């Protein structure tokens, strides 16, 4: 049994969501957590968690939305997170990949959502790209825990996040030939890892370059099992337990 702790499921990318969910079940993906991180996908995600019993959500405004996210959006977000199947806030964070001119605005949006997480004791799903130090400094201001989505940093950075109570979200990148992520996974072991696809992006080998699906989680688990030298069943068992604990899933 697996949990895909982070994917994006939208009609924009998938014509037949019923089929996606059916194939997840056939491939041992017991639960998925969809990340709604724009105004439209938050609404879409809330509809999906109503419709499917094994689908949960994290919602929150992605740093790429910083220029169009209003105070009204954040007031509505506070209401939307009251839904019992919303199990966290995210993906939220900082992204300086295309420039850091608006970094103060990004940090402000990040802080407002961290305040909500602290207030409602919800875990956060963190998007951090080319912004490690500011992400760590900002997170340290709040009593929150969560998941560093699509972790791709150094072992040193991994250890800092883990010491702050965060899990590392590991996905398709670990299967890429040019990735050094295996060194981090090997060194930290399974206790602080949760599995994610980030579908429709970051498709694992052998499907790299094509559209991603939650049903590919076993390919990520297989690679991790080789790295840590444990069975795929053990990888499934421990990462599922980690995810259930972090997101308080029953
Ligand atoms: Ni994502």
mmCIF file of C-alpha atoms in Angstrom, residues 22-244:
data_model
loop_
_atom_site.group_PDB
_atom_site.id
_atom_site.type_symbol
_atom_site.label_atom_id
_atom_site.label_comp_id
_atom_site.label_asym_id
_atom_site.label_seq_id
_atom_site.Cartn_x
_atom_site.Cartn_y
_atom_site.Cartn_z
ATOM 1 C CA UNK A 22 -9.345 3.545 -10.828
ATOM 2 C CA UNK A 23 -5.802 2.822 -12.055
ATOM 3 C CA UNK A 24 -4.348 4.123 -8.784
ATOM 4 C CA UNK A 25 -6.426 1.574 -6.885
ATOM 5 C CA UNK A 26 -5.367 -1.224 -9.255
ATOM 6 C CA UNK A 27 -1.704 -0.365 -8.692
ATOM 7 C CA UNK A 28 -1.745 -0.334 -4.899
ATOM 8 C CA UNK A 29 -1.967 3.417 -4.460
ATOM 9 C CA UNK A 30 -4.235 3.534 -1.481
ATOM 10 C CA UNK A 31 -4.490 7.268 -1.004
ATOM 11 C CA UNK A 32 -3.396 10.358 -2.861
ATOM 12 C CA UNK A 33 -3.032 13.925 -1.659
ATOM 13 C CA UNK A 34 -3.717 16.507 -4.331
ATOM 14 C CA UNK A 35 -2.061 19.886 -4.047
ATOM 15 C CA UNK A 36 -4.331 22.743 -5.134
ATOM 16 C CA UNK A 37 -2.105 25.780 -5.268
ATOM 17 C CA UNK A 38 -3.877 28.341 -7.453
ATOM 18 C CA UNK A 39 -7.315 29.935 -7.041
ATOM 19 C CA UNK A 40 -8.859 27.627 -9.681
ATOM 20 C CA UNK A 41 -7.118 24.396 -8.734
ATOM 21 C CA UNK A 42 -8.000 24.896 -5.054
ATOM 22 C CA UNK A 43 -11.698 24.884 -6.046
ATOM 23 C CA UNK A 44 -11.224 21.906 -8.336
ATOM 24 C CA UNK A 45 -9.336 20.004 -5.624
ATOM 25 C CA UNK A 46 -12.092 20.610 -3.063
ATOM 26 C CA UNK A 47 -14.591 19.066 -5.488
ATOM 27 C CA UNK A 48 -12.392 16.002 -6.011
ATOM 28 C CA UNK A 49 -11.958 15.279 -2.290
ATOM 29 C CA UNK A 50 -15.743 15.362 -1.961
ATOM 30 C CA UNK A 51 -16.151 12.908 -4.804
ATOM 31 C CA UNK A 52 -13.495 10.256 -4.044
ATOM 32 C CA UNK A 53 -13.033 8.583 -0.663
ATOM 33 C CA UNK A 54 -9.296 7.937 -1.100
ATOM 34 C CA UNK A 55 -8.404 11.451 -2.232
ATOM 35 C CA UNK A 56 -7.205 14.137 0.191
ATOM 36 C CA UNK A 57 -5.894 17.644 -0.338
ATOM 37 C CA UNK A 58 -3.392 20.203 0.706
ATOM 38 C CA UNK A 59 -4.259 23.698 -0.439
ATOM 39 C CA UNK A 60 -2.406 27.001 -0.398
ATOM 40 C CA UNK A 61 -1.021 29.657 -2.697
ATOM 41 C CA UNK A 62 2.152 28.758 -4.583
ATOM 42 C CA UNK A 63 4.827 31.492 -4.714
ATOM 43 C CA UNK A 64 4.198 31.828 -8.466
ATOM 44 C CA UNK A 65 0.736 33.193 -7.548
ATOM 45 C CA UNK A 66 2.171 35.998 -5.422
ATOM 46 C CA UNK A 67 1.189 38.855 -7.747
ATOM 47 C CA UNK A 68 -2.449 37.832 -8.095
ATOM 48 C CA UNK A 69 -3.251 36.465 -4.631
ATOM 49 C CA UNK A 70 -5.471 38.866 -2.696
ATOM 50 C CA UNK A 71 -6.397 39.216 0.957
ATOM 51 C CA UNK A 72 -9.842 37.918 0.028
ATOM 52 C CA UNK A 73 -8.208 34.744 -1.309
ATOM 53 C CA UNK A 74 -6.482 34.238 2.025
ATOM 54 C CA UNK A 75 -9.674 34.881 3.998
ATOM 55 C CA UNK A 76 -11.412 32.271 1.832
ATOM 56 C CA UNK A 77 -8.450 29.896 2.258
ATOM 57 C CA UNK A 78 -8.932 30.012 6.028
ATOM 58 C CA UNK A 79 -12.506 28.793 5.487
ATOM 59 C CA UNK A 80 -11.506 26.209 2.873
ATOM 60 C CA UNK A 81 -8.957 24.537 5.176
ATOM 61 C CA UNK A 82 -11.754 23.703 7.642
ATOM 62 C CA UNK A 83 -12.742 20.813 5.328
ATOM 63 C CA UNK A 84 -11.753 17.584 7.149
ATOM 64 C CA UNK A 85 -10.149 16.149 4.020
ATOM 65 C CA UNK A 86 -7.811 19.127 3.717
ATOM 66 C CA UNK A 87 -4.831 17.648 5.541
ATOM 67 C CA UNK A 88 -2.282 20.414 5.119
ATOM 68 C CA UNK A 89 -1.420 23.793 3.633
ATOM 69 C CA UNK A 90 0.589 23.888 0.431
ATOM 70 C CA UNK A 91 2.373 23.924 -1.698
ATOM 71 C CA UNK A 92 3.592 27.205 -0.291
ATOM 72 C CA UNK A 93 7.075 28.651 -0.116
ATOM 73 C CA UNK A 94 9.674 30.610 -2.010
ATOM 74 C CA UNK A 95 10.870 30.397 -5.598
ATOM 75 C CA UNK A 96 13.742 32.607 -6.751
ATOM 76 C CA UNK A 97 14.483 30.551 -9.851
ATOM 77 C CA UNK A 98 13.187 33.237 -12.209
ATOM 78 C CA UNK A 99 14.464 36.074 -10.057
ATOM 79 C CA UNK A 100 14.164 37.340 -6.516
ATOM 80 C CA UNK A 101 12.950 40.911 -7.224
ATOM 81 C CA UNK A 102 9.665 40.125 -5.511
ATOM 82 C CA UNK A 103 11.148 38.164 -2.656
ATOM 83 C CA UNK A 104 9.674 40.375 0.068
ATOM 84 C CA UNK A 105 6.217 39.859 -1.372
ATOM 85 C CA UNK A 106 6.836 36.123 -1.607
ATOM 86 C CA UNK A 107 7.981 35.956 2.008
ATOM 87 C CA UNK A 108 4.902 37.932 3.086
ATOM 88 C CA UNK A 109 2.526 35.487 1.320
ATOM 89 C CA UNK A 110 4.498 32.556 2.754
ATOM 90 C CA UNK A 111 4.277 33.998 6.288
ATOM 91 C CA UNK A 112 0.526 34.573 6.117
ATOM 92 C CA UNK A 113 -0.013 30.930 5.207
ATOM 93 C CA UNK A 114 2.425 29.684 7.849
ATOM 94 C CA UNK A 115 0.372 31.656 10.379
ATOM 95 C CA UNK A 116 -2.722 29.733 9.280
ATOM 96 C CA UNK A 117 -0.850 26.432 9.582
ATOM 97 C CA UNK A 118 0.271 27.314 13.084
ATOM 98 C CA UNK A 119 -3.198 28.496 14.113
ATOM 99 C CA UNK A 120 -4.961 25.343 12.869
ATOM 100 C CA UNK A 121 -2.078 22.932 13.592
ATOM 101 C CA UNK A 122 -1.888 21.772 9.988
ATOM 102 C CA UNK A 123 1.329 20.506 8.365
ATOM 103 C CA UNK A 124 2.751 22.517 5.481
ATOM 104 C CA UNK A 125 3.981 21.345 2.088
ATOM 105 C CA UNK A 126 6.966 23.438 1.123
ATOM 106 C CA UNK A 127 8.014 24.504 -2.352
ATOM 107 C CA UNK A 128 11.538 25.911 -2.193
ATOM 108 C CA UNK A 129 13.559 26.609 -5.311
ATOM 109 C CA UNK A 130 16.857 28.472 -5.222
ATOM 110 C CA UNK A 131 15.732 29.904 -1.891
ATOM 111 C CA UNK A 132 16.990 27.461 0.748
ATOM 112 C CA UNK A 133 18.307 29.931 3.309
ATOM 113 C CA UNK A 134 15.252 32.211 3.257
ATOM 114 C CA UNK A 135 12.984 29.155 3.433
ATOM 115 C CA UNK A 136 14.772 27.798 6.498
ATOM 116 C CA UNK A 137 14.860 31.208 8.208
ATOM 117 C CA UNK A 138 11.153 31.818 7.581
ATOM 118 C CA UNK A 139 10.085 28.327 8.699
ATOM 119 C CA UNK A 140 12.048 28.760 11.924
ATOM 120 C CA UNK A 141 9.750 31.620 12.942
ATOM 121 C CA UNK A 142 6.748 29.264 13.194
ATOM 122 C CA UNK A 143 5.819 26.200 15.209
ATOM 123 C CA UNK A 144 4.917 24.071 12.235
ATOM 124 C CA UNK A 145 5.972 20.768 10.744
ATOM 125 C CA UNK A 146 5.547 19.475 7.235
ATOM 126 C CA UNK A 147 7.107 18.125 4.115
ATOM 127 C CA UNK A 148 9.825 19.562 1.890
ATOM 128 C CA UNK A 149 8.168 18.806 -1.422
ATOM 129 C CA UNK A 150 10.436 17.493 -4.193
ATOM 130 C CA UNK A 151 13.525 17.745 -2.017
ATOM 131 C CA UNK A 152 16.636 18.071 -4.148
ATOM 132 C CA UNK A 153 19.156 19.786 -1.871
ATOM 133 C CA UNK A 154 22.354 18.691 -0.171
ATOM 134 C CA UNK A 155 22.691 16.247 2.702
ATOM 135 C CA UNK A 156 23.504 19.166 4.975
ATOM 136 C CA UNK A 157 20.244 20.919 4.024
ATOM 137 C CA UNK A 158 18.319 17.658 4.445
ATOM 138 C CA UNK A 159 19.658 17.321 7.986
ATOM 139 C CA UNK A 160 18.622 20.880 8.869
ATOM 140 C CA UNK A 161 15.036 20.302 7.688
ATOM 141 C CA UNK A 162 14.851 16.954 9.485
ATOM 142 C CA UNK A 163 16.098 18.535 12.717
ATOM 143 C CA UNK A 164 13.247 21.048 12.375
ATOM 144 C CA UNK A 165 10.700 18.201 12.175
ATOM 145 C CA UNK A 166 10.216 18.063 8.411
ATOM 146 C CA UNK A 167 9.949 15.020 6.174
ATOM 147 C CA UNK A 168 11.525 14.982 2.720
ATOM 148 C CA UNK A 169 9.230 14.400 -0.251
ATOM 149 C CA UNK A 170 11.079 12.114 -2.684
ATOM 150 C CA UNK A 171 9.759 11.577 -6.195
ATOM 151 C CA UNK A 172 10.731 10.764 -9.760
ATOM 152 C CA UNK A 173 13.987 12.734 -9.633
ATOM 153 C CA UNK A 174 15.555 9.943 -7.566
ATOM 154 C CA UNK A 175 15.234 7.658 -10.622
ATOM 155 C CA UNK A 176 17.052 10.070 -12.959
ATOM 156 C CA UNK A 177 20.519 8.982 -14.009
ATOM 157 C CA UNK A 178 22.039 12.438 -13.497
ATOM 158 C CA UNK A 179 20.582 12.949 -10.023
ATOM 159 C CA UNK A 180 22.646 12.854 -6.847
ATOM 160 C CA UNK A 181 19.569 12.505 -4.680
ATOM 161 C CA UNK A 182 20.431 8.862 -3.990
ATOM 162 C CA UNK A 183 23.292 10.052 -1.768
ATOM 163 C CA UNK A 184 20.856 11.921 0.476
ATOM 164 C CA UNK A 185 18.401 8.996 0.573
ATOM 165 C CA UNK A 186 21.216 6.568 1.361
ATOM 166 C CA UNK A 187 22.500 8.731 4.202
ATOM 167 C CA UNK A 188 19.225 9.653 5.896
ATOM 168 C CA UNK A 189 17.352 6.351 5.467
ATOM 169 C CA UNK A 190 13.606 5.860 5.298
ATOM 170 C CA UNK A 191 12.488 7.337 8.612
ATOM 171 C CA UNK A 192 12.192 10.854 7.269
ATOM 172 C CA UNK A 193 11.053 10.164 3.718
ATOM 173 C CA UNK A 194 7.604 10.271 2.157
ATOM 174 C CA UNK A 195 6.830 9.394 -1.458
ATOM 175 C CA UNK A 196 5.331 11.749 -4.011
ATOM 176 C CA UNK A 197 4.960 11.995 -7.773
ATOM 177 C CA UNK A 198 4.246 15.713 -8.347
ATOM 178 C CA UNK A 199 2.172 14.397 -11.283
ATOM 179 C CA UNK A 200 1.742 15.476 -14.044
ATOM 180 C CA UNK A 201 5.382 16.654 -13.726
ATOM 181 C CA UNK A 202 8.690 14.907 -12.927
ATOM 182 C CA UNK A 203 7.788 11.489 -14.323
ATOM 183 C CA UNK A 204 10.076 8.695 -13.072
ATOM 184 C CA UNK A 205 12.111 6.404 -15.280
ATOM 185 C CA UNK A 206 11.264 4.479 -17.442
ATOM 186 C CA UNK A 207 8.548 6.990 -18.423
ATOM 187 C CA UNK A 208 10.609 10.178 -18.055
ATOM 188 C CA UNK A 209 9.447 12.847 -20.500
ATOM 189 C CA UNK A 210 5.844 11.588 -20.575
ATOM 190 C CA UNK A 211 2.917 12.567 -18.400
ATOM 191 C CA UNK A 212 3.165 11.455 -14.793
ATOM 192 C CA UNK A 213 0.567 9.552 -12.747
ATOM 193 C CA UNK A 214 0.258 8.555 -9.087
ATOM 194 C CA UNK A 215 0.234 4.924 -10.262
ATOM 195 C CA UNK A 216 3.978 5.283 -10.970
ATOM 196 C CA UNK A 217 4.807 5.539 -7.258
ATOM 197 C CA UNK A 218 6.042 1.889 -7.213
ATOM 198 C CA UNK A 219 8.832 2.857 -9.671
ATOM 199 C CA UNK A 220 10.045 5.473 -7.195
ATOM 200 C CA UNK A 221 9.778 2.980 -4.335
ATOM 201 C CA UNK A 222 11.715 0.373 -6.311
ATOM 202 C CA UNK A 223 14.611 2.787 -6.849
ATOM 203 C CA UNK A 224 14.623 3.750 -3.178
ATOM 204 C CA UNK A 225 14.549 0.090 -2.155
ATOM 205 C CA UNK A 226 17.732 -0.459 -4.189
ATOM 206 C CA UNK A 227 19.409 2.567 -2.595
ATOM 207 C CA UNK A 228 18.634 1.628 1.013
ATOM 208 C CA UNK A 229 18.900 -2.114 0.368
ATOM 209 C CA UNK A 230 15.489 -3.024 1.756
ATOM 210 C CA UNK A 231 12.477 -4.646 0.110
ATOM 211 C CA UNK A 232 9.872 -2.596 -1.753
ATOM 212 C CA UNK A 233 7.340 -3.799 0.845
ATOM 213 C CA UNK A 234 9.462 -2.286 3.602
ATOM 214 C CA UNK A 235 9.773 0.992 1.671
ATOM 215 C CA UNK A 236 5.998 1.020 1.229
ATOM 216 C CA UNK A 237 5.377 0.229 4.878
ATOM 217 C CA UNK A 238 7.691 2.858 6.359
ATOM 218 C CA UNK A 239 6.952 5.707 3.941
ATOM 219 C CA UNK A 240 3.206 5.081 4.263
ATOM 220 C CA UNK A 241 3.490 5.183 8.048
ATOM 221 C CA UNK A 242 5.454 8.443 7.802
ATOM 222 C CA UNK A 243 2.811 9.989 5.545
ATOM 223 C CA UNK A 244 -0.112 8.808 7.704
#
